[in-house]
Coordinates of C-alpha atoms and ligand atoms in Angstrom, one line a residue:
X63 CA -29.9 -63.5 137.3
X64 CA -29.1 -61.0 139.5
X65 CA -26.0 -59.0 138.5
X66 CA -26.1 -56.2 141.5
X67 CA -25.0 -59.4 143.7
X68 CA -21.0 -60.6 143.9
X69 CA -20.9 -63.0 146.2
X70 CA -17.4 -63.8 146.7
X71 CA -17.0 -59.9 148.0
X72 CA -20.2 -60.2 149.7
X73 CA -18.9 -63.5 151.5
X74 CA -14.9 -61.4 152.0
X75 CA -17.1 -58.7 153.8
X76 CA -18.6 -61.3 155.8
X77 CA -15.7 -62.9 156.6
X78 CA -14.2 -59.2 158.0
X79 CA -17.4 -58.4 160.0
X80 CA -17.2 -62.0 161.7
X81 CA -13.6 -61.2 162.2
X82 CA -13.0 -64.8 162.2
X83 CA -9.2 -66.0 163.9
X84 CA -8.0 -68.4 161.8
X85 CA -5.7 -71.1 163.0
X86 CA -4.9 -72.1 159.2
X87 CA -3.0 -70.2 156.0
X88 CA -2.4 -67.7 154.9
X89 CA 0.4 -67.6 157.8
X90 CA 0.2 -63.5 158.1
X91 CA -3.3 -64.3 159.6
X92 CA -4.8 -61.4 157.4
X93 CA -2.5 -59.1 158.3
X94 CA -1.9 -59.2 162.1
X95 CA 1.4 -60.2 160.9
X96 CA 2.1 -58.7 158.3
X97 CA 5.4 -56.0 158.6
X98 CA 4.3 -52.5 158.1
X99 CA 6.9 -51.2 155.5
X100 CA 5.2 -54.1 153.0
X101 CA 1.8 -52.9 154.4
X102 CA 3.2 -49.7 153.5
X103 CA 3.5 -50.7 149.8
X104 CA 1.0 -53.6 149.5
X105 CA -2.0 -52.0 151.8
X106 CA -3.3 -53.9 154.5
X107 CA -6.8 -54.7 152.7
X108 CA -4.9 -57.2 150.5
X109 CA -4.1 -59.1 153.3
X110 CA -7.4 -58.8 155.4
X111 CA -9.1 -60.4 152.0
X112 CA -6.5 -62.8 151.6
X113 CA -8.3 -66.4 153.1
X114 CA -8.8 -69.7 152.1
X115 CA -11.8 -70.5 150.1
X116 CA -12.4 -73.5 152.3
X117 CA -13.4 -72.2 156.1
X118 CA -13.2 -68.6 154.7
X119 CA -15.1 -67.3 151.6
X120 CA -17.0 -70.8 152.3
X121 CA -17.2 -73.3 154.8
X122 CA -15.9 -76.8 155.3
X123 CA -18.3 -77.9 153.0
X124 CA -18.6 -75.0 150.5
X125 CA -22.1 -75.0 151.6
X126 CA -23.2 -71.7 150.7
X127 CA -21.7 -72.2 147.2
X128 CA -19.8 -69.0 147.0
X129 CA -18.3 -69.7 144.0
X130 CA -20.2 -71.7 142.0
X131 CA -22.8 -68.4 142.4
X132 CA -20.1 -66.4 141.4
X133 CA -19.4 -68.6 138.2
X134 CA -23.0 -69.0 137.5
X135 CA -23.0 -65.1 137.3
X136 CA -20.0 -65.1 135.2
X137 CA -21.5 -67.5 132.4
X138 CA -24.7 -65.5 132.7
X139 CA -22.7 -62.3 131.5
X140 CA -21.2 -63.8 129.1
X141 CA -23.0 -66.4 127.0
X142 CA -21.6 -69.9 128.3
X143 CA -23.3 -72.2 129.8
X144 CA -20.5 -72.9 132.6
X145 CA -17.7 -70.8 134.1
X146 CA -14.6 -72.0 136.1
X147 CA -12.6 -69.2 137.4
X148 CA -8.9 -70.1 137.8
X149 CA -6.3 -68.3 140.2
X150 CA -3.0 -69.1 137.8
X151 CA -3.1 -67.6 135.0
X152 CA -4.2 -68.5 131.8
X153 CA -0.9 -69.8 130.7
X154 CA -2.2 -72.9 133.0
X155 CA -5.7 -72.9 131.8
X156 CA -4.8 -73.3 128.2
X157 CA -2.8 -76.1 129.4
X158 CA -5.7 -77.5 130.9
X159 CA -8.0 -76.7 127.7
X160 CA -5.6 -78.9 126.0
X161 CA -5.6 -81.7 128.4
X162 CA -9.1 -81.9 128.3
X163 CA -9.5 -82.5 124.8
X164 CA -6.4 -84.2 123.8
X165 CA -4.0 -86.4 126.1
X166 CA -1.5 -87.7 126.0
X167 CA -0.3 -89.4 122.6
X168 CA -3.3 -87.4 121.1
X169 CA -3.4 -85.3 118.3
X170 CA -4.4 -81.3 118.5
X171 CA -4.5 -78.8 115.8
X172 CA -2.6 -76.0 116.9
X173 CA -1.9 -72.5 115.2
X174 CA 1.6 -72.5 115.1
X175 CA 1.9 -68.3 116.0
X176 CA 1.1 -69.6 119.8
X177 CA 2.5 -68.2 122.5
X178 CA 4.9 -70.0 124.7
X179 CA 2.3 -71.6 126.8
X180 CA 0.8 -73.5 124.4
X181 CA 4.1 -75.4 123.4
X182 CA 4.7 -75.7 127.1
X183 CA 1.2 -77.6 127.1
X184 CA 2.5 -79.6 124.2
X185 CA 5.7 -80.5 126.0
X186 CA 4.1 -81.5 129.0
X187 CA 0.9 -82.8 127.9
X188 CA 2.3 -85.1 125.5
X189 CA -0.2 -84.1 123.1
X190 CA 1.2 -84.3 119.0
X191 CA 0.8 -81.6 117.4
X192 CA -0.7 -80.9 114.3
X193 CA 0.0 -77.6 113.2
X194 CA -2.0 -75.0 111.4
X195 CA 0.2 -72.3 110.0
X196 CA -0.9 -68.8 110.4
X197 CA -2.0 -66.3 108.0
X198 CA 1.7 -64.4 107.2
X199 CA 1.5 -60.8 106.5
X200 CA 5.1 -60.2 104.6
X201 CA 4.7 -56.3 104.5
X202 CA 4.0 -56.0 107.9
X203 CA 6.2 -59.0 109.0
X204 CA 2.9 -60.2 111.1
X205 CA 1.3 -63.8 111.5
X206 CA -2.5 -63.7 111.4
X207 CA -4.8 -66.2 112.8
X208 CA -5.5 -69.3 110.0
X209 CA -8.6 -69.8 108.4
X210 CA -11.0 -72.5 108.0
X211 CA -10.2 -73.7 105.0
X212 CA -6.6 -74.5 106.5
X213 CA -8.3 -76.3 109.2
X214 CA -10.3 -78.3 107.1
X215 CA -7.0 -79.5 104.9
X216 CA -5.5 -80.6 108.2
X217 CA -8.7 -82.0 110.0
X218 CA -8.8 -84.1 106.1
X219 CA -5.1 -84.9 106.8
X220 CA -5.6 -86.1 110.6
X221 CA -9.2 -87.4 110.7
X222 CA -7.8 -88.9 114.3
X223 CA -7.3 -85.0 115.7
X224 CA -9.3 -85.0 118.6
X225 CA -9.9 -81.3 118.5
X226 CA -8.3 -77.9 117.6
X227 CA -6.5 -74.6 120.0
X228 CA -6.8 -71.3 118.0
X229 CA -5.1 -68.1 119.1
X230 CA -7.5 -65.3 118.8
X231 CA -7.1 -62.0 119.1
X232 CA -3.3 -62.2 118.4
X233 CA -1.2 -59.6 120.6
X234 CA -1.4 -57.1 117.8
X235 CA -5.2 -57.1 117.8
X236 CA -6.0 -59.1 114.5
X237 CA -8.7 -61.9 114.9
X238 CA -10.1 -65.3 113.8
X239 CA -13.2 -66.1 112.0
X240 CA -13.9 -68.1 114.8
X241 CA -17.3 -68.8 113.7
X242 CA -16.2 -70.1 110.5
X243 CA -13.4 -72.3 112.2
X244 CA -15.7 -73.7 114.7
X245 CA -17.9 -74.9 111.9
X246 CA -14.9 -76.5 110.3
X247 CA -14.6 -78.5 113.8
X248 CA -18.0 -79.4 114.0
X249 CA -18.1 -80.6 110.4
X250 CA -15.7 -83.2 111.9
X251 CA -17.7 -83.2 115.4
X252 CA -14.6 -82.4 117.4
X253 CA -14.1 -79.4 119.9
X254 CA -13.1 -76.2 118.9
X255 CA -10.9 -74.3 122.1
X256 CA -10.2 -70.5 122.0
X257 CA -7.0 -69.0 123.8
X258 CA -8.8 -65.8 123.7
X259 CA -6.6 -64.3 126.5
X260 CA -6.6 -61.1 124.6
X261 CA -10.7 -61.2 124.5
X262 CA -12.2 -60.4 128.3
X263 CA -13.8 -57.0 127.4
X264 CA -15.1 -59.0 123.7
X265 CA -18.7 -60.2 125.1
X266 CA -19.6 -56.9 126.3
X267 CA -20.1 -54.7 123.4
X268 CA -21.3 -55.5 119.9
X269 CA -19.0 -53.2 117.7
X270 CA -16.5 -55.7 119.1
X271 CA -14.7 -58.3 117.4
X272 CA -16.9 -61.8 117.8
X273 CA -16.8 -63.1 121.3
X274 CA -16.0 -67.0 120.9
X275 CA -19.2 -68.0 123.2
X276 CA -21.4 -66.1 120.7
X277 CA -19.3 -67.5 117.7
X278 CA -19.5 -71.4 119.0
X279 CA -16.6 -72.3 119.9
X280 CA -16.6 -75.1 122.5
X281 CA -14.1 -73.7 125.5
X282 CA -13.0 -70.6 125.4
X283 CA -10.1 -69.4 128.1
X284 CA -9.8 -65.7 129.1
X285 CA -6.9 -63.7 130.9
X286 CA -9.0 -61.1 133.1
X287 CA -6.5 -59.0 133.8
X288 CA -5.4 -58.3 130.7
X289 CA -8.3 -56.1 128.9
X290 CA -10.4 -56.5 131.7
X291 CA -10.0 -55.4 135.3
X292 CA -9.2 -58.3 137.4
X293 CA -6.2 -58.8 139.0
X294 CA -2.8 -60.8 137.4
X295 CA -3.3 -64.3 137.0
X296 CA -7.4 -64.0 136.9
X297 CA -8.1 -66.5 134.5
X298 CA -11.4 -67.9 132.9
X299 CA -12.5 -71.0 131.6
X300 CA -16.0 -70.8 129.4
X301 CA -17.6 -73.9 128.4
X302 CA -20.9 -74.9 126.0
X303 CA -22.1 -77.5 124.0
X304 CA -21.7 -81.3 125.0
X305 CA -18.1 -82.1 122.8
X306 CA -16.4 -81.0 126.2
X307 CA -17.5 -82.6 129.4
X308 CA -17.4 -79.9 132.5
X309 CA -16.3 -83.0 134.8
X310 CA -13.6 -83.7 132.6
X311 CA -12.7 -80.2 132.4
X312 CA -12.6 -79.9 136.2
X313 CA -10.7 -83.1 136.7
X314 CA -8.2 -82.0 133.9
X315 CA -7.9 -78.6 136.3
X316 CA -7.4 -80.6 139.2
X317 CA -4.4 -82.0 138.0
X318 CA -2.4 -78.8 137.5
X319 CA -4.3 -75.6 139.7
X320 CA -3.5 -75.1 142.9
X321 CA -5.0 -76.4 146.4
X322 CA -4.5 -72.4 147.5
X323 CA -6.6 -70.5 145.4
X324 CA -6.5 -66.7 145.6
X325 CA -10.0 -65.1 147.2
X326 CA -8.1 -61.6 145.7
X327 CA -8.5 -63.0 142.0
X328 CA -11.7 -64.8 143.0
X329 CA -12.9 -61.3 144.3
X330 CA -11.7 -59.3 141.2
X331 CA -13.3 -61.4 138.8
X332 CA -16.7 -61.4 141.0
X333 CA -16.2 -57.8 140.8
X334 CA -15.6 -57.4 137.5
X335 CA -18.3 -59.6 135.9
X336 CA -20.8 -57.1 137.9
X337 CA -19.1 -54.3 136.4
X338 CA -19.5 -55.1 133.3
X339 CA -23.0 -56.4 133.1
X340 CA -24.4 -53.4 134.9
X341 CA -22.0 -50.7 133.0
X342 CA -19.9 -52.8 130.2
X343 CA -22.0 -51.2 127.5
X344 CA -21.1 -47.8 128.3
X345 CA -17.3 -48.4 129.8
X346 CA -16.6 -49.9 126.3
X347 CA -18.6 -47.6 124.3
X348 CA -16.2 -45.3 125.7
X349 CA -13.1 -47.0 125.4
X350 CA -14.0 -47.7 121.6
X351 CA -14.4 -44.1 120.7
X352 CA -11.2 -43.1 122.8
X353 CA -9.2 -45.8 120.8
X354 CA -10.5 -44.6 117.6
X355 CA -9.7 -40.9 118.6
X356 CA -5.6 -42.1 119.8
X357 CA -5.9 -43.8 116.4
X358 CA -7.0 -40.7 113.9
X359 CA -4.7 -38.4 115.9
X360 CA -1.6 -40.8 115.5
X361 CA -2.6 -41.6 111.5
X362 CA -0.9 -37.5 111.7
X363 CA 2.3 -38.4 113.2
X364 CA 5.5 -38.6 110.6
X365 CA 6.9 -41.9 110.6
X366 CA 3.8 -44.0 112.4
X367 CA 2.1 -46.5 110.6
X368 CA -1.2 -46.8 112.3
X369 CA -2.9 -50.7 112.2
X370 CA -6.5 -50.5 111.8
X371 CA -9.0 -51.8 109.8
X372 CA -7.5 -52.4 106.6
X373 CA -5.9 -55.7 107.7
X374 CA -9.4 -57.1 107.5
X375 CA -9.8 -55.4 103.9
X376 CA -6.9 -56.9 102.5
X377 CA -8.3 -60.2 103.2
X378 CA -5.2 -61.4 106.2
X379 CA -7.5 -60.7 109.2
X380 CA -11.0 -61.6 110.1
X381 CA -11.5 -58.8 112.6
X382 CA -9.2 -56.0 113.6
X383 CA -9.8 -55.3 117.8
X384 CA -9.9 -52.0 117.7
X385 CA -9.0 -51.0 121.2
X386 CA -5.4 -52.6 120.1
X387 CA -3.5 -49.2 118.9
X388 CA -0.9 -50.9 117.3
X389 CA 2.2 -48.7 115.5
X390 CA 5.1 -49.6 113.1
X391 CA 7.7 -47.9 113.7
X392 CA 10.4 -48.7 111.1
X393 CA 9.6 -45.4 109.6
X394 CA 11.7 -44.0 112.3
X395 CA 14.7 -45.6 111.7
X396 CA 14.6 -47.6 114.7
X397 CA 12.8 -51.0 115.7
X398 CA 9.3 -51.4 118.1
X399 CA 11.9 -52.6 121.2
X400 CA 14.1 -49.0 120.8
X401 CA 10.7 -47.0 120.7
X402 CA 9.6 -49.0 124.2
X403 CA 12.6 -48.2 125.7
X404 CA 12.7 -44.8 124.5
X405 CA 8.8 -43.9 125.9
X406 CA 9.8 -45.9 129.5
X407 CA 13.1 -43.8 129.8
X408 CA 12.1 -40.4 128.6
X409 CA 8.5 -40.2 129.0
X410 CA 7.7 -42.8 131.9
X411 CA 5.5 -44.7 129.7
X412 CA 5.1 -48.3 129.4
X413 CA 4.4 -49.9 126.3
X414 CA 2.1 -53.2 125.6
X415 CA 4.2 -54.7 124.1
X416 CA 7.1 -54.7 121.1
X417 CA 8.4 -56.4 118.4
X418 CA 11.2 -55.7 116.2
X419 CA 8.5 -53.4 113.6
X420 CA 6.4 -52.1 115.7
X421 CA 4.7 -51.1 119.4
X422 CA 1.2 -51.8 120.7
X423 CA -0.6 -50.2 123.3
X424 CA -4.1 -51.7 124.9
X425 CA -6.6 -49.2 125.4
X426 CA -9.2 -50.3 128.1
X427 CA -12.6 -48.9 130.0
X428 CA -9.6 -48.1 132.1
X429 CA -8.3 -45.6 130.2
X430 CA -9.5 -42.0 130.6
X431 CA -8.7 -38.3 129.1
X432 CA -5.4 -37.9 130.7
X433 CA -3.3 -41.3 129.9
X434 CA -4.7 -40.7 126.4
X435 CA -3.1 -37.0 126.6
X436 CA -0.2 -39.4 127.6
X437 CA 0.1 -42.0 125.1
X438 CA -0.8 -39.6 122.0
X439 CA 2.0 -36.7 123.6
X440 CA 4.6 -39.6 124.7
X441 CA 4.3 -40.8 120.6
X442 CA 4.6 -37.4 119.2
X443 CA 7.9 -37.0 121.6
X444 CA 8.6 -40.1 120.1
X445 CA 8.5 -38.8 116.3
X446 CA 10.6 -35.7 117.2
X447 CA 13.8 -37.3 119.0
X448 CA 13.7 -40.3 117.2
X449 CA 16.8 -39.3 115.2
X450 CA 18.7 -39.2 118.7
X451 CA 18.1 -42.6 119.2
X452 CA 21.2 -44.4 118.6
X453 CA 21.3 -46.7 115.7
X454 CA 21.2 -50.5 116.1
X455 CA 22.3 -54.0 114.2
X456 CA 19.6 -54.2 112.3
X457 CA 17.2 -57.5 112.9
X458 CA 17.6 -60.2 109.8
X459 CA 13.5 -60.4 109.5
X460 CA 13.1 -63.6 108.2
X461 CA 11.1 -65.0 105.1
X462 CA 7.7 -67.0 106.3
X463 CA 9.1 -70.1 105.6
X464 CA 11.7 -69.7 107.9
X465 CA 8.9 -69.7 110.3
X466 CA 6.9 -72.6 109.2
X467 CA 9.6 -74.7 110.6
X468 CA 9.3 -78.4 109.6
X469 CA 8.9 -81.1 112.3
X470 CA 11.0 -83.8 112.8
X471 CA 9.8 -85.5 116.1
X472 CA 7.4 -85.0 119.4
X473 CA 8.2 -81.8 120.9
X474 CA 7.8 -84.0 124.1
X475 CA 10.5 -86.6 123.4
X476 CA 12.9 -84.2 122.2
X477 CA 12.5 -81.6 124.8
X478 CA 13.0 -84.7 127.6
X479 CA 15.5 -86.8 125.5
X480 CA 19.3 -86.7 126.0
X481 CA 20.2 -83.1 124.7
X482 CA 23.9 -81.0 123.7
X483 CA 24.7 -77.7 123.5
X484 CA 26.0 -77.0 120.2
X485 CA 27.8 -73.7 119.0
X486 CA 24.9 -71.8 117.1
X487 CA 27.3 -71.7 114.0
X488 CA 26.5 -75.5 113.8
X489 CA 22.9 -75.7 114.7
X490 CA 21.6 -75.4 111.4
X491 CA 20.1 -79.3 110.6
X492 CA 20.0 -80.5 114.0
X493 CA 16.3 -81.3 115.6
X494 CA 15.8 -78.5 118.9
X495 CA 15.1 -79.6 122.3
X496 CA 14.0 -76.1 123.2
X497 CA 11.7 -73.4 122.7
X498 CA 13.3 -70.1 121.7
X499 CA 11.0 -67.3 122.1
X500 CA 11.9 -63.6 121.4
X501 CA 10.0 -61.9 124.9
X502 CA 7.4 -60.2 123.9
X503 CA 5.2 -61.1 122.4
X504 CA 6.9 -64.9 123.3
X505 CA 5.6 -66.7 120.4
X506 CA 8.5 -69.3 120.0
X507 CA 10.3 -68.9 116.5
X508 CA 11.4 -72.7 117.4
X509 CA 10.1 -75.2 119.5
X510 CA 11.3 -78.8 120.5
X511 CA 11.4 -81.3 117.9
X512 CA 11.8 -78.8 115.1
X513 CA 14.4 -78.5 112.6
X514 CA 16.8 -75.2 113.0
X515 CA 17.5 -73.9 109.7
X516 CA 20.5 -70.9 109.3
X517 CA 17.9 -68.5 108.7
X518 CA 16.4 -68.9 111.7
X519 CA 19.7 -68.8 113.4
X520 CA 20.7 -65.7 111.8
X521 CA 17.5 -64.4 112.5
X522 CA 17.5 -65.2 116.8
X523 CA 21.6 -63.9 116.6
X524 CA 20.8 -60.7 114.8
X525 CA 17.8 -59.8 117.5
X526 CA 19.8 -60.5 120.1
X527 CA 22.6 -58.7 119.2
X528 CA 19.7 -56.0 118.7
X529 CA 18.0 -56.2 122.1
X530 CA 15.8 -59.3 121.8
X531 CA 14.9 -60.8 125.4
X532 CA 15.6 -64.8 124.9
X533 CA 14.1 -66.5 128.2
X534 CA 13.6 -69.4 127.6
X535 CA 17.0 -70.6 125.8
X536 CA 19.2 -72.4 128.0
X537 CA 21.9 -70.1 126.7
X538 CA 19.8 -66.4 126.4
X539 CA 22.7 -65.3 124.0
X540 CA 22.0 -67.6 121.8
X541 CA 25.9 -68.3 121.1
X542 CA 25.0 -72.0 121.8
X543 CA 21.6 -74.1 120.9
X544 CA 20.1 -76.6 122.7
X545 CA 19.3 -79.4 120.6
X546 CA 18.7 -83.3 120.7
X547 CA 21.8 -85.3 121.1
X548 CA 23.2 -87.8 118.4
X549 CA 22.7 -91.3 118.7
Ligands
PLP646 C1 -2.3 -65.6 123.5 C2 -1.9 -65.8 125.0 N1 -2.4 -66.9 125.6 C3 -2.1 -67.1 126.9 C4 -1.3 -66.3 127.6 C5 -1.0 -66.5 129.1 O1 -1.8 -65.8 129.9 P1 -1.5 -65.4 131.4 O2 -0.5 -64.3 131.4 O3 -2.8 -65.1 132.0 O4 -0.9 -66.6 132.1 C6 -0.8 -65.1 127.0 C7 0.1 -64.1 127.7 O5 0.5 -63.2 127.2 C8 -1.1 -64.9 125.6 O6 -0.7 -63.8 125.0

């Protein structure tokens, strides 16, 4: 195919020569009324580019098949055989991954170290959940994608599981042997789907961690604008093999995307799929060595503990993606949310992401020499004032058990079923009819229909009496829990 072409900025440049008037949304009527002091911020481009797919990129009819080209291209650069782009996020695609396979009433094997979109989808899906615990790294205090012999035990255990969702890379970089877990699936002939939201930039370079098109998975969803260069909420579906219908896929879609797609995200993703297939080699070539060199010179730094490959050595991690520079900090004296908002304050930098251990930052083609001068300086600052940083409550880190929570009914019924608020002093033993989810990395540490346990609580209390960002929770201190009501 012909990867020079992009044909939904090809049809936006159209679209701006015709200078079409349009007597339809988006209301600022590509900027004619749009006021200048947001023009000022925004730039007037994004609204002369902002139009409707239907009698804008395309016509009435979608007759020039703008995007369907532009999908075509996409699957083309990356393996699949189809591509759906989606303009909210991937927190909706996985939702819709999920429908597709299972509905409602249906069983799914999950990995239980899921981000909070994937419980969402369980909640409102319906689906019951069948969950595959992670891989738990005590030393590290890190969950690890599962492995396929845990998926065979449950697949054994649920031979009516219409399929599996598997979280890989995780937000600290470490990754599934997807390969390996797909077979497990297939051995059962059911679907294996991949949130690999974390795993854009994967297909483009072979000293990579295994892209889940090349390693068989059956649908594998992508956040674009995460470690590639599409804008927020550019989000990609990738399909193969026959255990996942495409209609069924789209009709799924249809029930939760929007009627108002973005042409901006529809444009960035054109744009970046050309990118890469003419330069992705070389970007990521680049961006590999850069990550390695951030990593060596950090190794130096008193205090650091630099992730890298030894996770996969010690037999917890499949692969390691190494343009995740991920650094425990507890060797400071302080926790991965003080370091965060130490480097924002003092150095204008702006971490990944944080947990109570440790800080990650994503390295990307993006990147070039000066924010790596940044990042590697901002750390060493880092090391040197760390003693000024005032001491916190420490965070209760809890034993994996405590995470491995055992479930007690459908986290649909008890997340719609008649709830209390109950001081957290007495939540212990009663069934949760919320998701609690330390932000970030959002991963809940409960979820609706599970047991609370005291650990758990004293866990949740001590990080947010430590800084822990709690979202979700009906009641964010966590003085009271939401849980299902007695009969
Ligand atoms: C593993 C995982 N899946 C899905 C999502 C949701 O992606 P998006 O931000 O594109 O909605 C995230 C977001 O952080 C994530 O970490």
């Amino acid at each position: 195919m012909d990867h020079s072409r992009a044909p939904v900025l090809e049809a936006l440049e159209e679209f701006r020569r015709r200078g079409d008037v349009v007597f339809g949304p988006p209301g600022h009527k590509q900027g004619r009324g749009t006021d200048p002091r947001v023009a000022d911020v925004l730039g007037l481009d994004v609204f002369r580019s902002d139009v409707l797919s239907l009698n804008g990129l395309d016509d009435r009819r979608q007759s020039q098949g703008v995007l369907e080209q532009a999908q075509e291209l996409m699957a083309d650069a990356v393996g699949a055989e189809h591509a759906f782009f989606s303009t909210c996020g991937s927190s909706l695609s996985v939702k819709t991954a999920m429908l597709a396979v299972a509905g409602p009433g249906e069983k799914l094997l999950l990995s239980r170290n899921a981000h909070k979109s994937v419980i969402a989808a369980v909640i409102i899906n319906g689906v019951d959940p069948v969950w595959v615990h992670p891989k738990f790294d005590t030393e590290r205090h890190l969950a690890h994608p599962p492995e396929p012999d845990d998926v065979r035990r449950r697949l054994r255990e649920h031979p009516d599981a219409k399929g599996m969702l598997l979280i890989t890379p995780t937000d600290w970089g470490t990754c599934a042997d997807i390969r390996g877990l797909a077979g497990a699936c297939h051995a059962e002939d059911v679907p294996l789907i991949v949130d690999e939201a974390w795993g854009a930039h994967l297909p483009f370079h072979p000293g990579l961690p295994a892209w889940g098109m090349d390693a068989d998975a059956d649908l594998v969803v992508t956040s674009v604008h995460k470690m590639g260069g599409a804008i927020e909420q550019s989000s990609v579906f990738h399909l193969q093999h026959d255990r996942v219908a495409p209609e069924v896929l789209k009709q799924r879609e249809d029930l939760l995307g929007t009627t108002s797609a973005s042409s901006l995200v529809y444009g960035a993703l054109d744009g970046w799929r050309r990118q890469m297939a003419e330069r992705g080699r070389e970007l990521m070539d680049a961006a590999l060595h850069r990550a390695e060199r951030i990593r060596a010179v950090l190794r130096e730094l008193p205090g650091l503990e630099v992730m890298g490959g030894e996770v996969i050595e010690e037999g917890l991690a499949a692969e390691f993606d190494p343009m995740k520079i991920v650094v425990d900090v507890r060797g400071l004296g302080i926790s991965g949310m003080q370091a965060t908002e130490w480097l924002r304050a003092h150095c204008h930098v702006d971490m990944g992401g944080s947990d109570t251990c440790r800080v990650n930052a994503s390295i990307t083609y993006a990147d070039d020499d000066e924010t790596e001068k940044i990042l590697v300086e901002s750390l060493r600052s880092l090391v040197e004032h760390a003693d000024s940083i005032e001491r916190r409550p420490r965070v209760h880190l809890p034993e994996p058990a405590v995470l491995e929570p055992e479930q007690a009914m459908l986290p649909r019924t008890a997340f719609f079923g008649p709830a209390e608020q109950v001081p957290a002093e007495r939540a212990a033993g009663r069934v949760a009819a919320e998701m609690v989810s330390p932000y970030p990395p959002g991963v809940p540490v409960v979820a609706p229909g599970e047991v609370i346990t005291e650990e758990m609580v004293d866990f949740l209390r001590s990080g947010v009496a430590h800084g822990f960002l709690i979202a979700d929770a009906a009641d964010p201190t966590l003085k009271t829990l939401r849980v299902v009501a007695r009969d």
